[in-house]
XYZ file of C-alpha atoms in Angstrom:
520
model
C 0.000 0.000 0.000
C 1.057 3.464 -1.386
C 1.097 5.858 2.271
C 2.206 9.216 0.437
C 0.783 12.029 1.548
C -1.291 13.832 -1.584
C -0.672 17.956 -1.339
C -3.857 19.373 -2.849
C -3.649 23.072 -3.990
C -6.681 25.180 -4.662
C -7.778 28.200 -6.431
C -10.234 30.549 -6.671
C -10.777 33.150 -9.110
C -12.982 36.402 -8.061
C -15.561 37.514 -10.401
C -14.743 41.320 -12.211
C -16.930 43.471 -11.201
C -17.442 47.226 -11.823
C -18.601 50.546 -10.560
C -20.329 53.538 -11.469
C -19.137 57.317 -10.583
C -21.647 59.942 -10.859
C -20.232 63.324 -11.000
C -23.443 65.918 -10.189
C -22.710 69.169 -11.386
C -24.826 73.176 -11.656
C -25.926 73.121 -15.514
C -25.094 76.878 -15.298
C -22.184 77.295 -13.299
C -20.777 74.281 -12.934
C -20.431 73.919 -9.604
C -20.805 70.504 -7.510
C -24.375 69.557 -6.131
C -24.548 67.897 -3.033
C -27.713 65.846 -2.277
C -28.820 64.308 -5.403
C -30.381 60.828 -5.345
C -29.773 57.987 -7.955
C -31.110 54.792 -8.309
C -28.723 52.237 -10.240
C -31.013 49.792 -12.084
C -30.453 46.248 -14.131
C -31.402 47.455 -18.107
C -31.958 43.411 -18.256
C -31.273 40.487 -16.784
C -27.907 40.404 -14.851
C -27.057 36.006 -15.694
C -23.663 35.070 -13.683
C -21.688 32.676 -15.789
C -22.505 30.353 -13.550
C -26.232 30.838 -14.663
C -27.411 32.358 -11.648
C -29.591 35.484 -11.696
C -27.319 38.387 -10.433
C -30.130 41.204 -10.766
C -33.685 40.787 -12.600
C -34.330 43.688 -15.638
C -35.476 46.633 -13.347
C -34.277 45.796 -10.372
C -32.459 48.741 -8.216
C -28.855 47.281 -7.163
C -28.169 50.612 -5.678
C -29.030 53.698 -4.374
C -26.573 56.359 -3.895
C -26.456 60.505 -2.716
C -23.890 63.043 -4.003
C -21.525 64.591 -1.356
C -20.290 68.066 -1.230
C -17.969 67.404 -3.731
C -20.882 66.400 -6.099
C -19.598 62.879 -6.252
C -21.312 59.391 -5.595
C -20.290 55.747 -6.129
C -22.274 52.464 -6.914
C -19.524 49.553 -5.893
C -19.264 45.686 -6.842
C -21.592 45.864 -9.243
C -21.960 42.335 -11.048
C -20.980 42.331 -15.141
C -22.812 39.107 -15.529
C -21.661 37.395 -18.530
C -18.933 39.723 -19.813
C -21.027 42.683 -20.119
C -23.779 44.182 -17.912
C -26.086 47.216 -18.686
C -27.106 49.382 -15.796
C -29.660 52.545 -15.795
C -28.809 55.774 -13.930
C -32.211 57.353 -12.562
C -32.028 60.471 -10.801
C -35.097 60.113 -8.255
C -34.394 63.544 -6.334
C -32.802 66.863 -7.315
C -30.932 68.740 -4.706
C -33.437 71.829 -3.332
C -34.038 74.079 -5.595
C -33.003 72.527 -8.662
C -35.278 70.505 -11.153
C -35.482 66.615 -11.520
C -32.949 65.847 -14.282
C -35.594 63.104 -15.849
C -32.948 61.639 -18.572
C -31.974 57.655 -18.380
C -28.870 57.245 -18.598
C -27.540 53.919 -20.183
C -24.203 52.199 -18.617
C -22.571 49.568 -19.941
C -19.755 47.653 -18.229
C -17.459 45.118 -19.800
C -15.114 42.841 -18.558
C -11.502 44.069 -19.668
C -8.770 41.015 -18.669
C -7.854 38.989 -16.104
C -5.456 41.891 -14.831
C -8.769 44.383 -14.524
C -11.133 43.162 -11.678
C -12.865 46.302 -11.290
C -14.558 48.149 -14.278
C -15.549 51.864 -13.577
C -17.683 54.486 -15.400
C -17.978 57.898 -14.906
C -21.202 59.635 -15.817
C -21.244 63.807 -15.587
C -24.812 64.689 -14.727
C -25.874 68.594 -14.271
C -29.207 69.606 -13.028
C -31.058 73.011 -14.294
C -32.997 75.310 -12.419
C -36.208 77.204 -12.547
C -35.964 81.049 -13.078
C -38.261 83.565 -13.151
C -38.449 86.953 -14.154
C -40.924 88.873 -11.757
C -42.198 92.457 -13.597
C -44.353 95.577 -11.800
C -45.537 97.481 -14.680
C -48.002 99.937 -15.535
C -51.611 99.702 -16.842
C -50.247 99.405 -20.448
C -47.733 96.395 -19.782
C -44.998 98.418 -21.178
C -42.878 100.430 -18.548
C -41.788 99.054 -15.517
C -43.059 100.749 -12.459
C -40.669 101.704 -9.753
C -41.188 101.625 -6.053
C -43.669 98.581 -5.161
C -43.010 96.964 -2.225
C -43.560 93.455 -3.170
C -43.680 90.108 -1.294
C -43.593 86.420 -3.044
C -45.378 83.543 -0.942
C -44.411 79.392 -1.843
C -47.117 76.902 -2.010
C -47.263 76.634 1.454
C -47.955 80.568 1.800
C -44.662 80.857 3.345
C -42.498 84.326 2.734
C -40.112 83.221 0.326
C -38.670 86.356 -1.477
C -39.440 90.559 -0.499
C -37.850 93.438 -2.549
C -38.969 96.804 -3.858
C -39.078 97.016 -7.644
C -37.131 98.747 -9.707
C -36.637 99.626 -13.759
C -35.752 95.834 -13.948
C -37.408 92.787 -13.277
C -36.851 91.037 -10.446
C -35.707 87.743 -11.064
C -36.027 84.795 -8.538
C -34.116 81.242 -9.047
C -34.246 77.604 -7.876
C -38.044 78.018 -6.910
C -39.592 74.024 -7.151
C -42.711 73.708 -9.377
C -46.064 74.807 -8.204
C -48.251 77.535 -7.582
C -47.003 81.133 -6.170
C -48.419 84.397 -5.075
C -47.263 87.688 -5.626
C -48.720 90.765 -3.204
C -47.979 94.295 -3.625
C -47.849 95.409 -0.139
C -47.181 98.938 -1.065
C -47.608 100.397 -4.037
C -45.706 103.618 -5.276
C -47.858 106.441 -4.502
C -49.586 107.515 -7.719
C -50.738 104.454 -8.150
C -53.369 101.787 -6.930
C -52.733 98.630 -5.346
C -52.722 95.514 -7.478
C -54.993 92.761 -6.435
C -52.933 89.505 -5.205
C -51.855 87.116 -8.612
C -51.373 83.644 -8.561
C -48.840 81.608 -10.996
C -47.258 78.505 -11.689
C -43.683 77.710 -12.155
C -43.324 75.135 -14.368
C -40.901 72.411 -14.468
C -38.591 73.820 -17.137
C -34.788 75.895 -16.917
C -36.163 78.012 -19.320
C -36.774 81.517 -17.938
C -40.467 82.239 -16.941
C -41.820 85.725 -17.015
C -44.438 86.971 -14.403
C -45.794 90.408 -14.643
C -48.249 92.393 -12.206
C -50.234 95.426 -13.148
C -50.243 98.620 -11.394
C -52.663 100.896 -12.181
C -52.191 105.158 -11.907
C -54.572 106.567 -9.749
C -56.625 110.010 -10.760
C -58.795 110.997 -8.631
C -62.044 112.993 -9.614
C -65.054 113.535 -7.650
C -68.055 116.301 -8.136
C -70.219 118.184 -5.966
C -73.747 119.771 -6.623
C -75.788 122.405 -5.200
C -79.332 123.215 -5.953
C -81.484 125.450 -4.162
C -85.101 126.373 -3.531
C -86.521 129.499 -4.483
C -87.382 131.769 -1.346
C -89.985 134.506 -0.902
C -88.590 137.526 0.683
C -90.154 138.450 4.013
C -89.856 142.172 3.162
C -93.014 143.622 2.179
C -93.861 144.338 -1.515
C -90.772 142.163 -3.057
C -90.654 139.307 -5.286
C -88.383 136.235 -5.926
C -86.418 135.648 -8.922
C -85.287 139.149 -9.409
C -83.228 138.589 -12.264
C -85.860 136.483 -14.563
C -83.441 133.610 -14.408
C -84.670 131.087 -11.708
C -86.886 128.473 -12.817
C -88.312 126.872 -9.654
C -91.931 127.723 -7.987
C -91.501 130.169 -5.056
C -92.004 128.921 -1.842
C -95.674 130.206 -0.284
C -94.234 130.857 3.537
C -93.445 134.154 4.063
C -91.478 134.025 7.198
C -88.222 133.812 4.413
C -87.852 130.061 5.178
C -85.897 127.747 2.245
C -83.769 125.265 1.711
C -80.682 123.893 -0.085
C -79.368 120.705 -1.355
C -76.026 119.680 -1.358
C -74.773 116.221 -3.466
C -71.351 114.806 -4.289
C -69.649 111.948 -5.260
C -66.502 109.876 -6.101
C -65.797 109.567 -9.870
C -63.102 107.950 -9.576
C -62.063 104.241 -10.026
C -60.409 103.603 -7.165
C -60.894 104.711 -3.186
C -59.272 107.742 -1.545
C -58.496 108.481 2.399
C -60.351 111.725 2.607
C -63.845 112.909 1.309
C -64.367 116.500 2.640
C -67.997 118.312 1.669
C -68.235 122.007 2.643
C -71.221 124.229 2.691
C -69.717 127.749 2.648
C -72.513 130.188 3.673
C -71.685 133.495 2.150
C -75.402 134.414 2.378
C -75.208 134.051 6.265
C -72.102 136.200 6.466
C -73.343 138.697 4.506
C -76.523 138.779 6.722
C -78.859 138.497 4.480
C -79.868 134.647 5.456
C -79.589 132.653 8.964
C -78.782 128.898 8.847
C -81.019 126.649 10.815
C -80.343 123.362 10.527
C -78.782 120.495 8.098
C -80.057 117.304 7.449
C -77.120 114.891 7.458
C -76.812 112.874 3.715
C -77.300 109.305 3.567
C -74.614 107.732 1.384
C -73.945 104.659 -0.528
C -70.002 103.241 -0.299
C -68.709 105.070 2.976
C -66.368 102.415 4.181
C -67.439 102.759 7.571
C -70.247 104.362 7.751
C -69.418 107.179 9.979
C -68.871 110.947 9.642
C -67.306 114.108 11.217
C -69.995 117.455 11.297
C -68.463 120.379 11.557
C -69.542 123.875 11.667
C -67.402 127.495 11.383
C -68.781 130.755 12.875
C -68.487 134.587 12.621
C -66.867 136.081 14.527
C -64.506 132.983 14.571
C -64.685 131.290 17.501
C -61.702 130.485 19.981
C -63.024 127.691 21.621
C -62.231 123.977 20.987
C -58.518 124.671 18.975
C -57.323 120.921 19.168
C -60.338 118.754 18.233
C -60.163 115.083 18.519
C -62.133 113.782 15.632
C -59.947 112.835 12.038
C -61.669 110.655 9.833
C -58.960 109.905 7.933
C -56.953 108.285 10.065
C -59.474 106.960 12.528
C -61.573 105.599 10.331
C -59.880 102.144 10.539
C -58.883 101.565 6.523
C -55.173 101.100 6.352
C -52.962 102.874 3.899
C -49.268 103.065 4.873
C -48.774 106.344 3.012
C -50.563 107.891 5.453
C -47.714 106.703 7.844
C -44.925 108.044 5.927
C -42.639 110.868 6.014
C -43.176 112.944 2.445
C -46.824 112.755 3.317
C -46.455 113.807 6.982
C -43.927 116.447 5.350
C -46.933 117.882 2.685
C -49.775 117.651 5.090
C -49.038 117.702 8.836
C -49.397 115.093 11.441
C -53.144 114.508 11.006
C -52.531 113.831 7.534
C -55.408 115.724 6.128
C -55.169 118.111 2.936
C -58.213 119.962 4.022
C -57.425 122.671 6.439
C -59.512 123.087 9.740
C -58.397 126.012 11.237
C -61.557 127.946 12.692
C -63.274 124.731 12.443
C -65.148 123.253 15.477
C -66.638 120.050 15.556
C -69.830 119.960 16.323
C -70.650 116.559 16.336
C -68.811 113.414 15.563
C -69.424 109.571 14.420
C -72.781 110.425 12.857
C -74.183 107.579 10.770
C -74.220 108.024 7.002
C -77.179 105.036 6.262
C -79.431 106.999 8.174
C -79.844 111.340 8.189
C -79.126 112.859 11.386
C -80.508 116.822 11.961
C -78.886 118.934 13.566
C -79.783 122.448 14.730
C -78.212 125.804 14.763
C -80.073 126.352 18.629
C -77.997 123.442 19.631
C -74.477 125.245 19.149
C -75.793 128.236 22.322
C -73.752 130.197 20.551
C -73.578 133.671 21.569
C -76.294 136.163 20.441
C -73.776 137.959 17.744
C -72.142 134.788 16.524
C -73.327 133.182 13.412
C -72.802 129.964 11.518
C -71.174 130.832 8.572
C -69.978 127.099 7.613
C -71.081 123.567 7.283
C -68.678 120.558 6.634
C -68.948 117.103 6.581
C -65.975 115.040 7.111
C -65.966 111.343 5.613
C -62.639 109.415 5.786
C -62.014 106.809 3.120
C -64.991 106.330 0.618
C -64.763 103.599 -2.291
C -65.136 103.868 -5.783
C -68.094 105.333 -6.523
C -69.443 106.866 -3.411
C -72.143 109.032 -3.876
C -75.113 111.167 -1.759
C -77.419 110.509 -5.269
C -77.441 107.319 -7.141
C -79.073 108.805 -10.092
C -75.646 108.590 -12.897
C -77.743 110.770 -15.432
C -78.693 113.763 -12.693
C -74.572 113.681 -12.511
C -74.392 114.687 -16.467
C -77.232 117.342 -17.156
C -76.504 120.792 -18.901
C -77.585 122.755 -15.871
C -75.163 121.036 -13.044
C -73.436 123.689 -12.648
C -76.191 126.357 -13.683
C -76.163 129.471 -10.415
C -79.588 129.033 -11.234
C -80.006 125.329 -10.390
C -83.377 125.235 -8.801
C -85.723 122.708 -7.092
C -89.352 122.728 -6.356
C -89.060 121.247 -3.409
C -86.070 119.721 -1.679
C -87.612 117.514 0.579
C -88.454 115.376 -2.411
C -85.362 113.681 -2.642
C -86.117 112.055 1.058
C -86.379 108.514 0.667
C -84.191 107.482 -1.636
C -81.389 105.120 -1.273
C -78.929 107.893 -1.244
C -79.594 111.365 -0.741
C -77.356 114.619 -0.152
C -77.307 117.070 2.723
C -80.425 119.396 3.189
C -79.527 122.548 4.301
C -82.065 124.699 5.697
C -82.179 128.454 6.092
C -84.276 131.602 6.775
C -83.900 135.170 4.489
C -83.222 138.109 6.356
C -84.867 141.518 5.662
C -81.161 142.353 4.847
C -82.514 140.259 1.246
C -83.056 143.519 -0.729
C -82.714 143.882 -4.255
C -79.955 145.981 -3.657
C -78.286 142.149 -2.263
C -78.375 138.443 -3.555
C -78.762 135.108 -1.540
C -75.281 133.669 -2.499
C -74.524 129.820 -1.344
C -71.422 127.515 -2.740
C -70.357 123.990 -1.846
C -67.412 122.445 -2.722
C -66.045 118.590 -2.481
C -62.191 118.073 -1.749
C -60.913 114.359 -2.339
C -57.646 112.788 -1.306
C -55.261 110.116 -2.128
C -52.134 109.065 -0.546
C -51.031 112.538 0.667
C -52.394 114.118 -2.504
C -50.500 115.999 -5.359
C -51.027 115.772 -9.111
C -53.949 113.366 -9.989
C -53.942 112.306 -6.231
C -55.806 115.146 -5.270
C -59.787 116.382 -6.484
C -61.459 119.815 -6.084
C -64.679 120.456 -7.464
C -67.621 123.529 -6.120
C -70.858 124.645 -7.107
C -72.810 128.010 -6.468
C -76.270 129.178 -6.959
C -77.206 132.512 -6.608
C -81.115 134.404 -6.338
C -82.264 137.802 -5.892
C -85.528 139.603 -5.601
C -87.037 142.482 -7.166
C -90.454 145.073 -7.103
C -93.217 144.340 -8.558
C -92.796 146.689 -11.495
C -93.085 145.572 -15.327
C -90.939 147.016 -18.018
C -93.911 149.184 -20.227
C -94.927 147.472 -23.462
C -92.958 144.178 -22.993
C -95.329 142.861 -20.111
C -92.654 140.043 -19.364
C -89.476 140.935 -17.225
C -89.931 143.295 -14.459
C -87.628 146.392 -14.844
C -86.373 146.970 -11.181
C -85.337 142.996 -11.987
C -82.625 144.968 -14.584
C -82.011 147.239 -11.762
C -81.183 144.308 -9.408
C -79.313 142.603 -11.859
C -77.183 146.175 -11.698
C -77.002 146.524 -8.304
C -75.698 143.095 -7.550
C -73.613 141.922 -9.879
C -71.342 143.966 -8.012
C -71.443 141.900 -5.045
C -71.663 138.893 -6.603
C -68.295 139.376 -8.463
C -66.998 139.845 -5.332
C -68.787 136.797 -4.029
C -67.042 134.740 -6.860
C -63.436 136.470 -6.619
C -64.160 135.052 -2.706
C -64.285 131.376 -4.060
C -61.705 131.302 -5.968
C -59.111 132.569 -3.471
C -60.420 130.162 -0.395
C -57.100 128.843 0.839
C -55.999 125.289 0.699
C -54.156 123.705 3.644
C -51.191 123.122 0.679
């Protein structure tokens, strides 16, 4: 028997097997991206030459995330029968940069018995959204300057704030979905854009977004119309000139009234409404005021008002009055709060003035009238009221005392012979204007005139060109004797007479108007 030890050597060969480097890179700059995920997957079967199954056609063999230096690395991946061909799927981008959706195709092949690992390298850049954000004006043309504006994500979170300038503002890496864009201050001549909504699409192609800022120009009217009163003299008659139109009134203790209307025209809201009755006939003595019916309005924003009431002599009583519509009213507008408007106006940021003003009674309701009467003031026995004013704070669009649009457009609007019948007829309408009610004195000669003008002052953001609106009315009567031209039968002559003697006074009565100061 053969006892010699057998020696028995043996050897094992290790499979090749390969890897893949990703290299993740900016598509604009360049630079490296951290945080991108891949998924490595089998293109096809993976068959060992042994004929096992090293990965089924689909299958993820790895999953891999770039480090700061941009760089990941799938390891021992099998190369089945010589050749193996893997997918590269990017699954997520690093924040704020888009999904780069390409598959990308690796093959590895065995090299030689000298080569057990394989690699491939695969460069992969990832795009980003951009978007170019735009404030222009009504046209779409010209960028608009000066608009605070604030971008919100998805999620309504803050993402972006900046004030625009003659350039769009552009914002990058923002992930697809829906934004909104809110002005939160627009540049003071013009109106605050409504909120927007957009998407941002899943694209590196720049995306354009542009808001619309309209100018503001403010307008608003006023309108006075008056009754036509019988003169408590003895022996004189109304409509001294031949020019009124109305019916005389039948008392004949000199009792008449007024109307006073106004309204916003324009098409956007302003922070100050002022209406005020100037009463030159009741400083020239020749009528008393008695009381005022408050107007009801239609698009107050809070439904309140200041009345306030100016006397001759002037009164010094009550200097520092409490009440400002404008800025307690409650709207917000943070112009108001800023220094050029607190430079142009003054602390209480109004543009009407109110020296020798006194409030007389504050928070009245403008859905319902409210009277107030002259006997109410005690003023002293040679003081007279020689001014009404209402103060409103912010109106909208469209406010008005008198919802009729076609009354706001007739020939005779601003006629100084714009008469009514009767002005208690406009009471109970939706909206009606301020009655003003008043009593002739016998200082109503034909040698004077009843004189009364109103005017409307409107206000926007501090006011200035086209932020700013000042509009008046007058209307004018006088009396005359009952004496008829001979042979015409029709226009009484002392009415030419009267016509002479007052036209004096009533130039003087419109040179008066025109120079009434404004707070600017």
């Amino acid at each position: 028997m053969n006892l010699t030890p057998v020696a028995i050597a043996s050897y094992y060969d290790h499979a090749a097997t390969g890897n893949i480097r990703i290299v993740k890179t900016d598509a604009i700059d360049g630079s490296s991206l951290a945080g991108a995920v891949f998924e490595i997957r089998a293109s096809s079967d993976i068959v060992r030459p042994d004929g096992s199954i090293a990965a089924l056609d689909g299958e993820t063999v790895a999953t891999i995330t770039t480090d700061e230096t941009g760089e990941a690395r799938a390891d021992n991946l099998p190369l089945g029968l010589g050749t193996a061909r893997y997918e590269v799927v990017e699954t997520q981008a690093p924040a704020g940069f888009l999904l780069d959706r390409t598959t990308h195709i690796v093959d590895l092949t065995y090299a030689d018995q000298k080569t057990p690992v394989v690699e491939a390298r695969l460069n992969v850049s990832d795009d980003y959204t951009k978007v170019d954000i735009s404030k222009v004006d009504a046209s779409g043309e010209q960028e608009v300057e000066g608009a605070r504006l604030t971008l919100y994500g998805p999620d309504k979170t803050e993402i972006d704030s900046w004030t625009s300038s003659d350039k769009p503002h552009r914002v990058e890496h923002l992930a697809p979905g829906t934004y909104s864009l809110r002005e939160m201050m627009s540049p003071r001549t013009y109106d605050l854009a409504e909120e927007i909504t957009f998407e941002i699409k899943d694209t590196g192609e720049v995306q354009s977004v542009a808001m619309k800022d309209a100018p503001i120009e403010i307008k608003g009217q006023v309108d006075k119309r008056q009754e036509l009163v019988q003169p408590i003299e003895k022996g004189l008659l109304a409509n001294g000139d031949g020019k009124n139109r109305a019916a005389m009134q039948t008392n004949t203790d000199g009792l008449f009234s007024y109307t006073i209307d106004a309204r916003n025209d324009s098409t956007t809201w302003v922070d100050e409404f002022t209406i005020t009755d100037d009463l030159e006939c009741a400083e020239d003595d020749t009528a008393r005021f008695v009381s005022i019916e408050t107007p009801v309005a239609i698009g107050d924003l809070n439904g309140l008002c200041n009345v306030w009431y100016r006397t001759t002599p002037l009164d010094s009583t009550d200097v520092d009055e409490p009440a400002n519509a404008t800025l307690d009213d409650g709207h917000e507008n943070p112009w108001l709060e800023s220094d050029e408007v607190k430079e142009s106006l003054g602390e209480d940021c109004r543009l009407v003035d109110y020296d020798g003003w006194h409030l007389w009674k504050a928070d009245v309701s403008t859905t319902e009238s409210t009277t107030l009467e002259a006997k109410e003031l005690d003023l002293a026995s040679n003081t007279v009221v020689t001014g009404i004013r209402i103060e409103y704070g912010a109106v909208a669009a469209g406010f008005t005392t008198r919802s009729d649009a076609d009354s706001w457009t007739r020939d005779d609007l601003k006629d100084e012979h714009d008469d009514l019948d009767d002005a208690k007829a406009i009471l109970g309408t939706d909206a009606r204007g301020a009655i003003v009610h008043m009593q002739a004195t016998s200082a109503y000669t034909p040698q004077t005139a009843l004189t009364n003008s109103a005017r409307v002052d409107l206000c926007r953001n501090g006011g200035g060109d086209k932020l700013e609106s000042h509009d008046e009315d007058s209307v004018i009567q006088r009396c005359t004797l009952p004496q008829d031209l001979p042979a015409t039968g029709s226009v009484p002559i002392a009415a030419c007479i009267t016509a002479l003697l007052t036209s004096g006074a009533a130039a003087l009565w419109f040179a008066r108007l025109r120079s009434i100061p404004k707070k600017r």
